């Protein structure tokens, strides 16, 4: 049912954790299953993503897609990170079963929310980035945990 790459990223997820004093943090909930995901970015003065970490309460597919998504955005500019869509992540993982496609949206939405947070904090505009609909914010998440 799952590709070897999905299993690998599920069993050995990359970039799990958090970043103290992150440049941008995004927390989102999945509308379909209610699972939660948070992404932390460390972005340098040239707007390059130097480090990225994630934490999720999502399922195995969410872990694998988040792991791959963090690998794909690391070292990229904030503008390039916008192009890391859930479709690109699924392709990099050699696909996901149709019932698990919604799980891959968590990573994409959390990346967008973290980029939005970074842009807000620094007063910059990232071309093509829209205000995230589902950033549920720190407080609400603490209650949910
Ligand atoms: Fe919720 Fe996969 S079932 S993220």
PDB file of C-alpha atoms and ligand atoms in Angstrom:
ATOM      1  CA  UNK A   1       0.000   0.000   0.000  1.00  0.00           C
ATOM      2  CA  UNK A   2       2.868   2.403   0.794  1.00  0.00           C
ATOM      3  CA  UNK A   3       5.966   3.003  -1.324  1.00  0.00           C
ATOM      4  CA  UNK A   4       9.419   2.187   0.040  1.00  0.00           C
ATOM      5  CA  UNK A   5      10.165   5.885   0.311  1.00  0.00           C
ATOM      6  CA  UNK A   6       7.036   6.513   2.379  1.00  0.00           C
ATOM      7  CA  UNK A   7       7.980   3.662   4.707  1.00  0.00           C
ATOM      8  CA  UNK A   8      11.537   4.959   4.992  1.00  0.00           C
ATOM      9  CA  UNK A   9      10.431   8.488   5.922  1.00  0.00           C
ATOM     10  CA  UNK A  10       7.801   7.109   8.299  1.00  0.00           C
ATOM     11  CA  UNK A  11      10.282   4.861  10.094  1.00  0.00           C
ATOM     12  CA  UNK A  12      13.160   7.349   9.995  1.00  0.00           C
ATOM     13  CA  UNK A  13      11.583  10.795   9.837  1.00  0.00           C
ATOM     14  CA  UNK A  14      14.013  13.631   9.075  1.00  0.00           C
ATOM     15  CA  UNK A  15      13.971  16.993  10.840  1.00  0.00           C
ATOM     16  CA  UNK A  16      11.698  16.127  13.744  1.00  0.00           C
ATOM     17  CA  UNK A  17      11.811  18.571  16.642  1.00  0.00           C
ATOM     18  CA  UNK A  18      11.609  22.269  17.203  1.00  0.00           C
ATOM     19  CA  UNK A  19      13.807  25.339  16.750  1.00  0.00           C
ATOM     20  CA  UNK A  20      14.244  27.746  19.638  1.00  0.00           C
ATOM     21  CA  UNK A  21      13.775  31.335  18.537  1.00  0.00           C
ATOM     22  CA  UNK A  22      12.625  30.246  15.069  1.00  0.00           C
ATOM     23  CA  UNK A  23      12.355  32.853  12.299  1.00  0.00           C
ATOM     24  CA  UNK A  24       8.900  31.557  11.451  1.00  0.00           C
ATOM     25  CA  UNK A  25       6.498  29.043  13.001  1.00  0.00           C
ATOM     26  CA  UNK A  26       3.329  27.683  11.440  1.00  0.00           C
ATOM     27  CA  UNK A  27       0.733  25.498  13.124  1.00  0.00           C
ATOM     28  CA  UNK A  28      -2.159  24.030  11.210  1.00  0.00           C
ATOM     29  CA  UNK A  29      -4.962  21.540  11.715  1.00  0.00           C
ATOM     30  CA  UNK A  30      -6.206  19.131   9.097  1.00  0.00           C
ATOM     31  CA  UNK A  31      -9.836  19.886   8.298  1.00  0.00           C
ATOM     32  CA  UNK A  32     -10.506  16.269   7.390  1.00  0.00           C
ATOM     33  CA  UNK A  33      -9.113  14.371  10.365  1.00  0.00           C
ATOM     34  CA  UNK A  34      -8.393  17.061  12.979  1.00  0.00           C
ATOM     35  CA  UNK A  35      -4.702  16.198  13.228  1.00  0.00           C
ATOM     36  CA  UNK A  36      -2.183  18.936  13.996  1.00  0.00           C
ATOM     37  CA  UNK A  37       1.166  19.894  12.548  1.00  0.00           C
ATOM     38  CA  UNK A  38       3.752  22.564  13.352  1.00  0.00           C
ATOM     39  CA  UNK A  39       6.758  23.667  11.299  1.00  0.00           C
ATOM     40  CA  UNK A  40       9.703  25.789  12.467  1.00  0.00           C
ATOM     41  CA  UNK A  41      12.038  27.667  10.122  1.00  0.00           C
ATOM     42  CA  UNK A  42      15.448  29.128  10.684  1.00  0.00           C
ATOM     43  CA  UNK A  43      15.837  31.637   7.834  1.00  0.00           C
ATOM     44  CA  UNK A  44      18.988  33.689   7.274  1.00  0.00           C
ATOM     45  CA  UNK A  45      19.367  37.313   6.136  1.00  0.00           C
ATOM     46  CA  UNK A  46      19.384  36.231   2.496  1.00  0.00           C
ATOM     47  CA  UNK A  47      15.966  34.590   2.979  1.00  0.00           C
ATOM     48  CA  UNK A  48      17.437  31.096   2.692  1.00  0.00           C
ATOM     49  CA  UNK A  49      15.977  28.350   4.860  1.00  0.00           C
ATOM     50  CA  UNK A  50      18.970  27.172   6.863  1.00  0.00           C
ATOM     51  CA  UNK A  51      17.077  24.762   9.070  1.00  0.00           C
ATOM     52  CA  UNK A  52      13.592  23.356   9.425  1.00  0.00           C
ATOM     53  CA  UNK A  53      11.933  21.104  11.990  1.00  0.00           C
ATOM     54  CA  UNK A  54       8.460  19.686  12.374  1.00  0.00           C
ATOM     55  CA  UNK A  55       6.203  18.116  14.942  1.00  0.00           C
ATOM     56  CA  UNK A  56       2.979  16.393  14.110  1.00  0.00           C
ATOM     57  CA  UNK A  57       0.139  14.585  15.754  1.00  0.00           C
ATOM     58  CA  UNK A  58      -0.810  13.273  12.344  1.00  0.00           C
ATOM     59  CA  UNK A  59      -0.743   9.713  11.071  1.00  0.00           C
ATOM     60  CA  UNK A  60       2.114   7.819   9.415  1.00  0.00           C
ATOM     61  CA  UNK A  61       1.429   9.426   6.040  1.00  0.00           C
ATOM     62  CA  UNK A  62       1.590  12.858   7.679  1.00  0.00           C
ATOM     63  CA  UNK A  63       4.940  11.965   9.271  1.00  0.00           C
ATOM     64  CA  UNK A  64       6.362  10.730   5.954  1.00  0.00           C
ATOM     65  CA  UNK A  65       5.101  13.693   3.930  1.00  0.00           C
ATOM     66  CA  UNK A  66       6.290  16.209   6.529  1.00  0.00           C
ATOM     67  CA  UNK A  67       9.688  14.550   6.642  1.00  0.00           C
ATOM     68  CA  UNK A  68      10.024  14.700   2.850  1.00  0.00           C
ATOM     69  CA  UNK A  69       8.645  18.263   2.707  1.00  0.00           C
ATOM     70  CA  UNK A  70      11.240  19.479   5.222  1.00  0.00           C
ATOM     71  CA  UNK A  71      13.989  17.825   3.178  1.00  0.00           C
ATOM     72  CA  UNK A  72      12.727  19.553   0.039  1.00  0.00           C
ATOM     73  CA  UNK A  73      12.587  23.068   1.538  1.00  0.00           C
ATOM     74  CA  UNK A  74      15.888  22.942   3.407  1.00  0.00           C
ATOM     75  CA  UNK A  75      18.481  25.159   1.698  1.00  0.00           C
ATOM     76  CA  UNK A  76      15.861  26.794  -0.520  1.00  0.00           C
ATOM     77  CA  UNK A  77      14.859  30.437  -0.622  1.00  0.00           C
ATOM     78  CA  UNK A  78      11.524  31.369   0.934  1.00  0.00           C
ATOM     79  CA  UNK A  79      10.214  31.963  -2.592  1.00  0.00           C
ATOM     80  CA  UNK A  80      11.292  28.507  -3.765  1.00  0.00           C
ATOM     81  CA  UNK A  81       9.781  26.917  -0.664  1.00  0.00           C
ATOM     82  CA  UNK A  82       6.374  28.049  -1.855  1.00  0.00           C
ATOM     83  CA  UNK A  83       6.725  25.713  -4.814  1.00  0.00           C
ATOM     84  CA  UNK A  84       6.999  22.683  -2.533  1.00  0.00           C
ATOM     85  CA  UNK A  85       3.360  21.690  -2.858  1.00  0.00           C
ATOM     86  CA  UNK A  86       1.774  18.560  -1.457  1.00  0.00           C
ATOM     87  CA  UNK A  87       1.780  17.239  -5.038  1.00  0.00           C
ATOM     88  CA  UNK A  88       5.546  17.728  -5.308  1.00  0.00           C
ATOM     89  CA  UNK A  89       6.003  15.989  -1.948  1.00  0.00           C
ATOM     90  CA  UNK A  90       3.835  13.051  -2.979  1.00  0.00           C
ATOM     91  CA  UNK A  91       5.759  12.701  -6.233  1.00  0.00           C
ATOM     92  CA  UNK A  92       9.045  12.691  -4.323  1.00  0.00           C
ATOM     93  CA  UNK A  93       7.633   9.865  -2.181  1.00  0.00           C
ATOM     94  CA  UNK A  94       6.472   7.840  -5.221  1.00  0.00           C
ATOM     95  CA  UNK A  95       2.833   8.446  -4.371  1.00  0.00           C
ATOM     96  CA  UNK A  96       0.354   7.971  -1.552  1.00  0.00           C
ATOM     97  CA  UNK A  97      -2.874   5.966  -1.408  1.00  0.00           C
ATOM     98  CA  UNK A  98      -5.824   8.227  -2.372  1.00  0.00           C
ATOM     99  CA  UNK A  99      -7.335   8.110   1.136  1.00  0.00           C
ATOM    100  CA  UNK A 100      -4.089   9.569   2.506  1.00  0.00           C
ATOM    101  CA  UNK A 101      -3.725  12.499   0.138  1.00  0.00           C
ATOM    102  CA  UNK A 102      -5.321  14.896   2.644  1.00  0.00           C
ATOM    103  CA  UNK A 103      -2.541  14.056   5.132  1.00  0.00           C
ATOM    104  CA  UNK A 104       0.044  15.526   2.762  1.00  0.00           C
ATOM    105  CA  UNK A 105      -1.749  18.872   2.882  1.00  0.00           C
ATOM    106  CA  UNK A 106      -0.690  19.339   6.511  1.00  0.00           C
ATOM    107  CA  UNK A 107       2.955  19.878   5.560  1.00  0.00           C
ATOM    108  CA  UNK A 108       2.158  22.238   2.693  1.00  0.00           C
ATOM    109  CA  UNK A 109      -0.185  24.316   4.834  1.00  0.00           C
ATOM    110  CA  UNK A 110       2.224  24.411   7.775  1.00  0.00           C
ATOM    111  CA  UNK A 111       5.043  25.558   5.453  1.00  0.00           C
ATOM    112  CA  UNK A 112       2.818  28.361   4.183  1.00  0.00           C
ATOM    113  CA  UNK A 113       1.791  29.324   7.715  1.00  0.00           C
ATOM    114  CA  UNK A 114       5.437  29.409   8.866  1.00  0.00           C
ATOM    115  CA  UNK A 115       6.447  31.492   5.832  1.00  0.00           C
ATOM    116  CA  UNK A 116       3.567  33.857   6.568  1.00  0.00           C
ATOM    117  CA  UNK A 117       4.711  34.174  10.181  1.00  0.00           C
ATOM    118  CA  UNK A 118       8.266  34.915   9.001  1.00  0.00           C
ATOM    119  CA  UNK A 119       7.032  37.500   6.475  1.00  0.00           C
ATOM    120  CA  UNK A 120       4.860  39.199   9.110  1.00  0.00           C
ATOM    121  CA  UNK A 121       7.667  39.333  11.660  1.00  0.00           C
ATOM    122  CA  UNK A 122      10.052  40.851   9.127  1.00  0.00           C
ATOM    123  CA  UNK A 123       7.643  43.116   7.288  1.00  0.00           C
ATOM    124  CA  UNK A 124       8.316  41.502   3.914  1.00  0.00           C
ATOM    125  CA  UNK A 125       6.060  40.226   1.170  1.00  0.00           C
ATOM    126  CA  UNK A 126       6.557  36.783  -0.352  1.00  0.00           C
ATOM    127  CA  UNK A 127       5.164  36.786  -3.877  1.00  0.00           C
ATOM    128  CA  UNK A 128       2.216  34.402  -4.214  1.00  0.00           C
ATOM    129  CA  UNK A 129       1.913  33.644  -0.505  1.00  0.00           C
ATOM    130  CA  UNK A 130      -1.592  34.046   0.843  1.00  0.00           C
ATOM    131  CA  UNK A 131      -2.625  34.423   4.441  1.00  0.00           C
ATOM    132  CA  UNK A 132      -3.081  30.874   5.738  1.00  0.00           C
ATOM    133  CA  UNK A 133      -6.695  29.974   6.440  1.00  0.00           C
ATOM    134  CA  UNK A 134      -5.996  27.382   9.023  1.00  0.00           C
ATOM    135  CA  UNK A 135      -3.180  28.703  11.195  1.00  0.00           C
ATOM    136  CA  UNK A 136      -4.662  27.795  14.534  1.00  0.00           C
ATOM    137  CA  UNK A 137      -2.089  29.679  16.608  1.00  0.00           C
ATOM    138  CA  UNK A 138      -0.085  28.792  19.681  1.00  0.00           C
ATOM    139  CA  UNK A 139      -2.720  29.067  22.401  1.00  0.00           C
ATOM    140  CA  UNK A 140      -5.356  26.893  20.839  1.00  0.00           C
ATOM    141  CA  UNK A 141      -2.801  24.188  20.169  1.00  0.00           C
ATOM    142  CA  UNK A 142      -1.544  24.148  23.724  1.00  0.00           C
ATOM    143  CA  UNK A 143      -5.128  23.494  24.797  1.00  0.00           C
ATOM    144  CA  UNK A 144      -5.540  20.708  22.288  1.00  0.00           C
ATOM    145  CA  UNK A 145      -2.369  18.910  23.332  1.00  0.00           C
TER     146      UNK A 145
HETATM  147 FE1  LIG B   1      -4.790  12.853   9.964  1.00  0.00          FE
HETATM  148 FE2  LIG B   1      -3.335  11.478   8.228  1.00  0.00          FE
HETATM  149  S1  LIG B   1      -5.205  10.878   9.134  1.00  0.00           S
HETATM  150  S2  LIG B   1      -2.953  13.432   9.035  1.00  0.00           S
END
